[in-house]
Coordinates of C-alpha atoms in Angstrom, one line a residue:
M1 CA 52.1 262.1 17.7
T2 CA 54.4 262.2 15.1
L3 CA 53.8 265.2 13.1
S4 CA 55.0 266.4 9.7
P5 CA 57.7 267.6 8.5
D6 CA 56.1 271.4 7.7
Q7 CA 54.3 270.8 11.2
E8 CA 58.2 269.9 12.5
L9 CA 59.1 273.1 11.1
A10 CA 56.7 275.3 12.0
L11 CA 56.6 274.0 16.1
K12 CA 60.8 275.0 16.1
R13 CA 59.5 278.5 14.8
L14 CA 57.0 279.0 17.8
L15 CA 59.4 277.9 19.9
E16 CA 61.9 280.0 19.3
W17 CA 60.0 283.1 18.5
Y18 CA 58.8 282.0 22.2
K19 CA 61.8 281.9 23.9
Q20 CA 63.7 284.4 22.0
D21 CA 61.4 286.5 19.5
K22 CA 58.3 287.6 21.2
D23 CA 60.1 291.0 22.9
V24 CA 60.9 292.3 19.8
M25 CA 58.0 290.7 17.1
R26 CA 54.6 290.9 19.1
F27 CA 52.8 288.7 17.5
V28 CA 53.3 285.9 14.8
T29 CA 51.3 284.3 12.5
L30 CA 50.4 280.6 11.6
G31 CA 48.6 279.4 8.4
G32 CA 47.3 275.9 6.7
Y33 CA 44.8 274.8 4.8
A34 CA 42.1 272.4 5.6
G35 CA 43.4 269.0 6.4
T36 CA 47.4 270.2 7.8
G37 CA 46.5 269.9 11.3
K38 CA 46.5 273.3 13.0
T39 CA 45.1 272.4 15.9
T40 CA 47.3 269.1 16.2
L41 CA 50.4 271.5 16.3
L42 CA 48.6 274.0 18.7
A43 CA 48.4 270.7 21.1
V44 CA 52.6 269.2 20.8
L45 CA 52.7 273.7 21.1
R46 CA 51.1 273.8 24.1
T47 CA 52.7 270.7 25.7
E48 CA 56.0 272.5 25.0
L49 CA 55.2 275.7 26.1
A50 CA 53.7 273.5 29.6
A51 CA 57.3 272.4 29.9
L52 CA 59.3 275.7 30.1
N53 CA 57.0 277.9 31.9
K54 CA 54.0 275.6 34.2
S55 CA 52.1 278.2 35.0
L56 CA 52.2 279.7 31.8
R57 CA 48.0 280.9 31.5
V58 CA 47.2 281.0 27.7
G59 CA 44.1 282.4 26.3
F60 CA 42.5 280.4 23.2
V61 CA 40.1 283.4 21.7
S62 CA 38.1 283.1 18.6
Y63 CA 35.9 286.3 16.7
T64 CA 32.7 285.1 17.6
G65 CA 30.5 282.6 20.4
K66 CA 30.1 279.9 17.9
A67 CA 33.6 279.6 16.7
A68 CA 34.8 279.5 20.1
R69 CA 32.5 276.8 20.9
V70 CA 34.0 274.9 18.2
L71 CA 36.8 276.0 19.0
K72 CA 37.0 274.3 23.2
T73 CA 35.9 271.3 21.6
K74 CA 38.8 271.0 19.6
L75 CA 40.8 271.8 21.8
K76 CA 39.3 269.0 24.3
E77 CA 39.5 266.9 22.4
E78 CA 43.4 267.0 21.4
K79 CA 43.6 267.7 25.3
I80 CA 45.6 270.7 24.7
L81 CA 43.2 272.3 27.7
F82 CA 45.6 273.4 31.2
P83 CA 43.4 274.1 34.1
Q84 CA 45.2 277.9 33.8
D85 CA 44.1 278.5 30.4
T86 CA 41.0 280.0 29.0
V87 CA 38.5 279.7 25.5
G88 CA 36.4 282.4 24.8
T89 CA 35.5 285.6 22.5
I90 CA 38.5 287.6 22.0
H91 CA 35.6 290.2 22.7
S92 CA 35.0 288.5 26.0
L93 CA 38.9 289.1 27.1
I94 CA 39.0 292.2 26.3
Y95 CA 36.3 294.4 26.9
S96 CA 33.6 294.9 30.2
P97 CA 30.2 294.7 29.6
V98 CA 28.3 298.4 30.4
T99 CA 25.5 298.1 31.9
N100 CA 21.8 300.3 33.1
D101 CA 20.2 301.2 36.0
R102 CA 18.2 297.6 35.5
D103 CA 21.5 296.3 34.8
E104 CA 20.7 295.1 30.9
I105 CA 24.2 296.0 28.8
V106 CA 23.9 298.8 26.6
G107 CA 27.3 298.8 25.5
W108 CA 31.3 297.5 26.3
K109 CA 34.3 299.2 27.3
I110 CA 37.9 298.3 26.5
K111 CA 39.2 296.8 29.9
E112 CA 42.5 298.5 31.6
K113 CA 44.4 294.5 31.4
V114 CA 44.1 291.5 30.3
D115 CA 45.6 288.4 32.3
R116 CA 46.9 286.0 29.8
D117 CA 50.3 285.7 29.2
L118 CA 49.8 284.1 25.7
I119 CA 46.9 284.9 23.6
I120 CA 46.3 282.1 20.7
V121 CA 43.8 283.7 17.6
D122 CA 41.6 280.9 16.1
E123 CA 40.1 281.8 12.8
G124 CA 42.3 285.0 12.2
S125 CA 42.0 286.2 8.5
M126 CA 38.3 287.6 10.8
V127 CA 39.5 289.7 12.7
D128 CA 39.4 293.0 11.7
G129 CA 41.7 295.9 12.1
Q130 CA 39.8 297.6 15.0
I131 CA 39.5 294.6 17.2
W132 CA 42.8 293.9 16.5
K133 CA 44.7 297.4 17.4
H134 CA 42.6 297.3 21.0
L135 CA 44.2 293.2 21.3
I136 CA 47.8 294.8 20.8
S137 CA 47.6 297.2 23.0
Y138 CA 49.0 295.5 25.5
G139 CA 51.9 294.7 24.3
K140 CA 51.5 291.0 25.1
P141 CA 52.4 287.9 22.7
I142 CA 49.8 286.9 20.4
I143 CA 50.0 283.7 18.0
V144 CA 47.9 283.8 14.9
V145 CA 46.2 280.5 13.8
G146 CA 44.5 281.0 10.4
D147 CA 43.4 279.2 6.7
H148 CA 45.3 281.0 4.1
G149 CA 43.8 280.1 1.5
Q150 CA 40.0 281.4 2.2
L151 CA 38.7 284.3 0.9
P152 CA 40.2 287.6 2.5
P153 CA 37.8 289.4 4.3
I154 CA 34.8 291.1 2.3
A155 CA 35.6 294.8 3.4
G156 CA 37.7 297.0 3.4
N157 CA 42.3 296.2 3.5
F158 CA 43.0 294.6 7.4
N159 CA 43.8 290.8 6.6
L160 CA 46.2 289.0 9.1
M161 CA 46.3 286.2 7.1
Q162 CA 46.9 287.7 3.4
K163 CA 51.0 287.2 4.3
P164 CA 51.6 283.9 7.4
D165 CA 54.7 284.2 8.7
L166 CA 54.4 280.5 9.0
L167 CA 52.7 277.8 6.7
L168 CA 51.1 274.1 6.9
S169 CA 50.2 273.3 3.1
E170 CA 50.9 269.3 3.8
I171 CA 48.0 267.3 4.7
H172 CA 47.4 265.2 7.1
R173 CA 47.8 261.4 6.9
Q174 CA 44.8 260.6 9.1
E175 CA 42.9 263.3 6.5
Q176 CA 43.9 262.3 3.2
E177 CA 40.7 260.2 3.1
N178 CA 39.0 262.6 3.8
P179 CA 36.6 262.9 0.5
I180 CA 35.6 267.1 1.1
I181 CA 39.4 267.6 2.1
A182 CA 39.6 265.5 -1.1
L183 CA 38.0 268.5 -2.9
S184 CA 39.0 270.9 -0.8
V185 CA 42.3 270.1 -2.5
D186 CA 41.0 269.9 -6.0
A187 CA 39.6 273.7 -5.7
R188 CA 42.3 275.7 -4.3
E189 CA 44.5 273.8 -7.2
T190 CA 42.3 274.0 -10.0
G191 CA 39.0 275.3 -9.6
I192 CA 36.8 272.1 -10.7
I193 CA 34.7 269.9 -9.3
Q194 CA 33.8 267.5 -11.8
P195 CA 30.7 266.1 -11.0
G196 CA 29.8 262.5 -9.3
K197 CA 29.6 261.3 -5.7
Y198 CA 32.6 261.6 -3.0
G199 CA 31.9 259.5 -0.3
P200 CA 28.9 259.2 1.9
G201 CA 26.7 262.9 1.7
V202 CA 29.3 264.5 -0.8
V203 CA 28.6 264.4 -3.8
K204 CA 28.5 267.1 -7.1
Y205 CA 25.1 267.0 -9.3
A206 CA 26.1 268.1 -13.0
L207 CA 22.5 270.7 -15.0
D208 CA 20.7 267.3 -16.3
D209 CA 20.9 264.9 -13.2
P210 CA 17.7 263.8 -12.6
D211 CA 18.4 263.4 -8.6
A212 CA 19.4 267.0 -8.5
A213 CA 15.6 268.6 -8.6
D214 CA 14.7 266.1 -6.0
L215 CA 17.6 266.8 -3.6
M216 CA 16.9 270.7 -4.3
N217 CA 12.9 270.9 -3.3
E218 CA 14.2 267.9 -0.3
I219 CA 16.7 270.9 1.3
I220 CA 15.1 273.4 1.4
S221 CA 11.6 272.0 2.3
N222 CA 13.4 270.3 5.5
Y223 CA 16.0 272.9 6.2
R224 CA 17.5 272.3 9.6
E225 CA 19.9 274.7 11.7
D226 CA 23.2 272.3 11.1
T227 CA 22.5 273.3 7.2
L228 CA 24.6 276.1 5.2
I229 CA 23.2 276.8 2.1
L230 CA 25.7 279.2 -0.2
C231 CA 25.2 280.2 -3.0
G232 CA 27.8 283.6 -4.5
Y233 CA 24.4 286.1 -6.1
N234 CA 22.5 288.1 -3.9
S235 CA 19.3 287.6 -6.5
T236 CA 20.0 283.5 -5.8
R237 CA 20.0 283.9 -2.2
R238 CA 17.0 285.9 -1.5
K239 CA 15.0 283.4 -3.9
L240 CA 16.4 280.4 -1.4
N241 CA 16.1 282.4 1.3
A242 CA 12.1 282.8 0.3
A243 CA 11.6 279.8 -1.0
I244 CA 13.0 278.6 2.0
R245 CA 10.3 280.7 4.5
A246 CA 7.5 279.6 2.3
A247 CA 8.3 276.1 2.7
H248 CA 7.7 276.8 6.6
G249 CA 5.1 278.4 6.9
F250 CA 6.3 282.3 7.2
E251 CA 3.8 283.6 5.3
S252 CA 4.7 287.0 5.9
P253 CA 7.4 288.2 3.7
H254 CA 8.5 290.5 6.9
P255 CA 11.3 289.0 9.5
M256 CA 9.1 287.1 12.0
S257 CA 10.0 285.5 14.9
G258 CA 11.5 282.0 14.2
D259 CA 13.1 283.4 11.7
R260 CA 16.9 283.2 11.4
V261 CA 18.7 286.5 10.1
I262 CA 22.6 287.1 9.7
C263 CA 24.5 289.8 10.9
L264 CA 25.7 292.3 8.2
R265 CA 28.1 294.6 10.3
N266 CA 30.2 294.8 13.1
N267 CA 28.9 296.9 16.2
H268 CA 31.4 296.6 19.2
R269 CA 29.3 298.0 20.9
M270 CA 27.0 295.5 20.7
N271 CA 29.0 292.0 20.7
I272 CA 27.8 291.8 17.2
F273 CA 29.4 291.1 13.8
N274 CA 29.7 290.9 10.0
G275 CA 28.4 286.9 9.1
M276 CA 27.2 286.1 12.8
L277 CA 24.3 283.9 13.1
G278 CA 20.7 283.8 14.6
T279 CA 17.2 283.2 15.8
I280 CA 14.5 285.8 15.8
D281 CA 13.2 285.6 19.0
S282 CA 10.3 288.7 19.0
I283 CA 10.5 291.7 16.7
E284 CA 8.2 294.8 16.8
K285 CA 8.0 297.5 14.2
T286 CA 9.1 301.3 15.2
D287 CA 8.6 302.5 12.6
D288 CA 8.9 302.9 8.2
D289 CA 12.6 302.3 8.8
W290 CA 13.7 300.6 12.3
Y291 CA 12.0 296.8 13.8
R292 CA 12.9 296.7 17.3
A293 CA 13.9 293.0 18.2
E294 CA 15.2 290.6 19.6
I295 CA 18.1 288.4 18.1
M296 CA 19.9 284.9 20.3
M297 CA 22.8 284.7 18.2
D298 CA 24.3 281.2 18.1
G299 CA 26.9 280.5 20.6
E300 CA 26.4 283.7 22.6
E301 CA 24.9 283.5 25.9
K302 CA 22.8 286.9 26.6
A303 CA 20.4 288.4 23.3
Y304 CA 20.9 290.7 21.6
K305 CA 18.5 294.0 21.7
G306 CA 18.6 296.9 19.0
L307 CA 17.2 298.6 16.5
I308 CA 17.2 296.5 13.1
S309 CA 16.8 298.1 9.9
V310 CA 14.2 297.7 7.6
K311 CA 14.7 298.4 4.7
Q312 CA 17.5 296.0 5.2
F313 CA 15.9 292.7 4.4
E314 CA 14.6 294.6 0.4
S315 CA 17.6 295.1 -0.9
D316 CA 19.9 293.3 -2.7
K317 CA 23.6 294.6 -0.9
A318 CA 23.7 295.9 3.0
L319 CA 23.2 299.1 3.3
N320 CA 26.3 299.8 4.6
Y321 CA 28.0 299.7 1.8
T322 CA 25.4 302.8 -0.2
E323 CA 25.1 305.6 0.0
N324 CA 22.3 305.5 3.0
R325 CA 24.8 304.5 4.9
A326 CA 24.9 308.0 6.5
L327 CA 21.0 307.1 7.6
I328 CA 21.1 303.7 9.2
M329 CA 24.0 304.2 11.1
H330 CA 21.9 304.0 14.7
G331 CA 20.6 301.3 14.4
D332 CA 22.3 297.6 12.7
L333 CA 21.7 295.9 9.5
F334 CA 20.2 292.4 9.7
D335 CA 19.2 289.9 6.4
F336 CA 17.6 286.7 6.4
G337 CA 20.1 283.5 7.1
Y338 CA 18.7 280.8 6.0
A339 CA 21.0 280.7 2.2
L340 CA 24.2 282.7 2.8
T341 CA 26.7 283.9 0.3
V342 CA 30.3 282.5 0.6
H343 CA 31.3 285.7 0.7
K344 CA 28.8 286.1 4.1
A345 CA 29.9 282.4 5.4
Q346 CA 33.7 282.6 6.0
G347 CA 33.9 281.7 9.5
S348 CA 31.2 279.1 9.2
Q349 CA 31.3 275.7 9.1
A350 CA 28.3 273.4 9.6
R351 CA 27.4 269.9 9.9
R352 CA 26.2 270.2 5.9
V353 CA 26.7 272.8 3.5
V354 CA 24.7 273.4 0.1
L355 CA 26.5 275.2 -2.7
F356 CA 25.2 276.8 -6.1
E357 CA 27.7 277.2 -7.9
E358 CA 28.3 280.6 -9.0
R359 CA 31.2 282.1 -10.3
F360 CA 31.3 286.5 -11.1
K361 CA 32.5 287.1 -14.3
Q362 CA 34.9 289.2 -13.4
M363 CA 36.5 286.4 -10.8
T364 CA 39.4 286.3 -11.8
E365 CA 41.1 282.4 -11.7
E366 CA 42.7 282.5 -8.4
E367 CA 39.5 283.9 -6.9
W368 CA 37.8 281.3 -8.2
K369 CA 39.8 279.3 -7.4
R370 CA 39.9 280.8 -3.1
W371 CA 35.6 281.3 -3.4
L372 CA 35.2 277.8 -4.1
Y373 CA 37.7 276.5 -1.7
T374 CA 36.6 278.8 1.1
A375 CA 33.1 276.7 0.0
V376 CA 34.3 273.9 0.5
T377 CA 36.1 273.6 3.8
R378 CA 32.6 275.3 5.6
A379 CA 31.3 271.2 5.7
E380 CA 32.7 269.5 8.7
E381 CA 30.1 265.5 7.5
E382 CA 27.9 266.2 4.0
L383 CA 28.7 268.7 0.4
Y384 CA 26.4 268.7 -2.4
I385 CA 27.3 270.8 -4.8
F386 CA 25.1 271.6 -7.7
A387 CA 26.6 273.1 -10.7
R388 CA 25.3 276.5 -12.7

């Protein structure tokens, strides 16, 4: 497997860290833009580590179940996994379930020890301060991998990928012809994507394009779970969510069984995290403030069961960041999840992405480039961009 010069350098530094420095510097961060071959580098690194220690037990982890499932697929494709390795969420690696008399999970507690010799964290920019504090408490060597070109976390000051120790910036040879990767470079470097067709299913529509309205209506009428619809403003998100629900026969403005929803606040005890998507299995109103809901979160094995806020579904912003925060701490925050702001889509990817370009007036040029780059890199195969 041929590595680019920056991959070669990163591999050398990672091996030096593992052989000599990991007892002093417990973790190392690796940042890489989309298409720079982060997973390829990990494949070579894992092979090199096996040559040093055949019994090495590596725990590959991601923040959410869906991200862990995507990671596992990539690792298998690259033939990285060894029989003693594991792939899962950070949560499942370091927390144990707490059950009641009916064998129902009512919470989680931190494990006393972790049986891994090395932990490799994917999508490192999603990791929050609390879970990171618990992860490093085991004293295990950790490699954190992420895309340092994306938006920083929407809340708090903790950001593992703010200044990575090692960087990959050269687009891998196999990805240079990928139109989505090419557009991600334009977004990151210039903040401008011109209207035009860039490849099969990769198009940006101008404001006056007569085909734009027809495609927009088709997407709303035929929404599928393999599609991410992204925008900038919460007002746009709410209008899109309402239009999609109406097109799919949801007559009530309130959440119903079958609705797609998004989690808006971390709750480690309930194993749900900001930005996770899911589908409502059942829901009933207990009073004016709360629904009791069962939600199957994407990529998770067990459904979430708990109280979720009624008022959040009517709010322009997360109640977590309002003066009402104290009133909603004993339940969780969800909202409709058909259309998302780009900030909320971090860590998610989809086969098809539909993006409405919306720039806040207060955004700096650098902030806009990161916003646009983050949006573009959510797409796996198809990308449709609408100028606003």
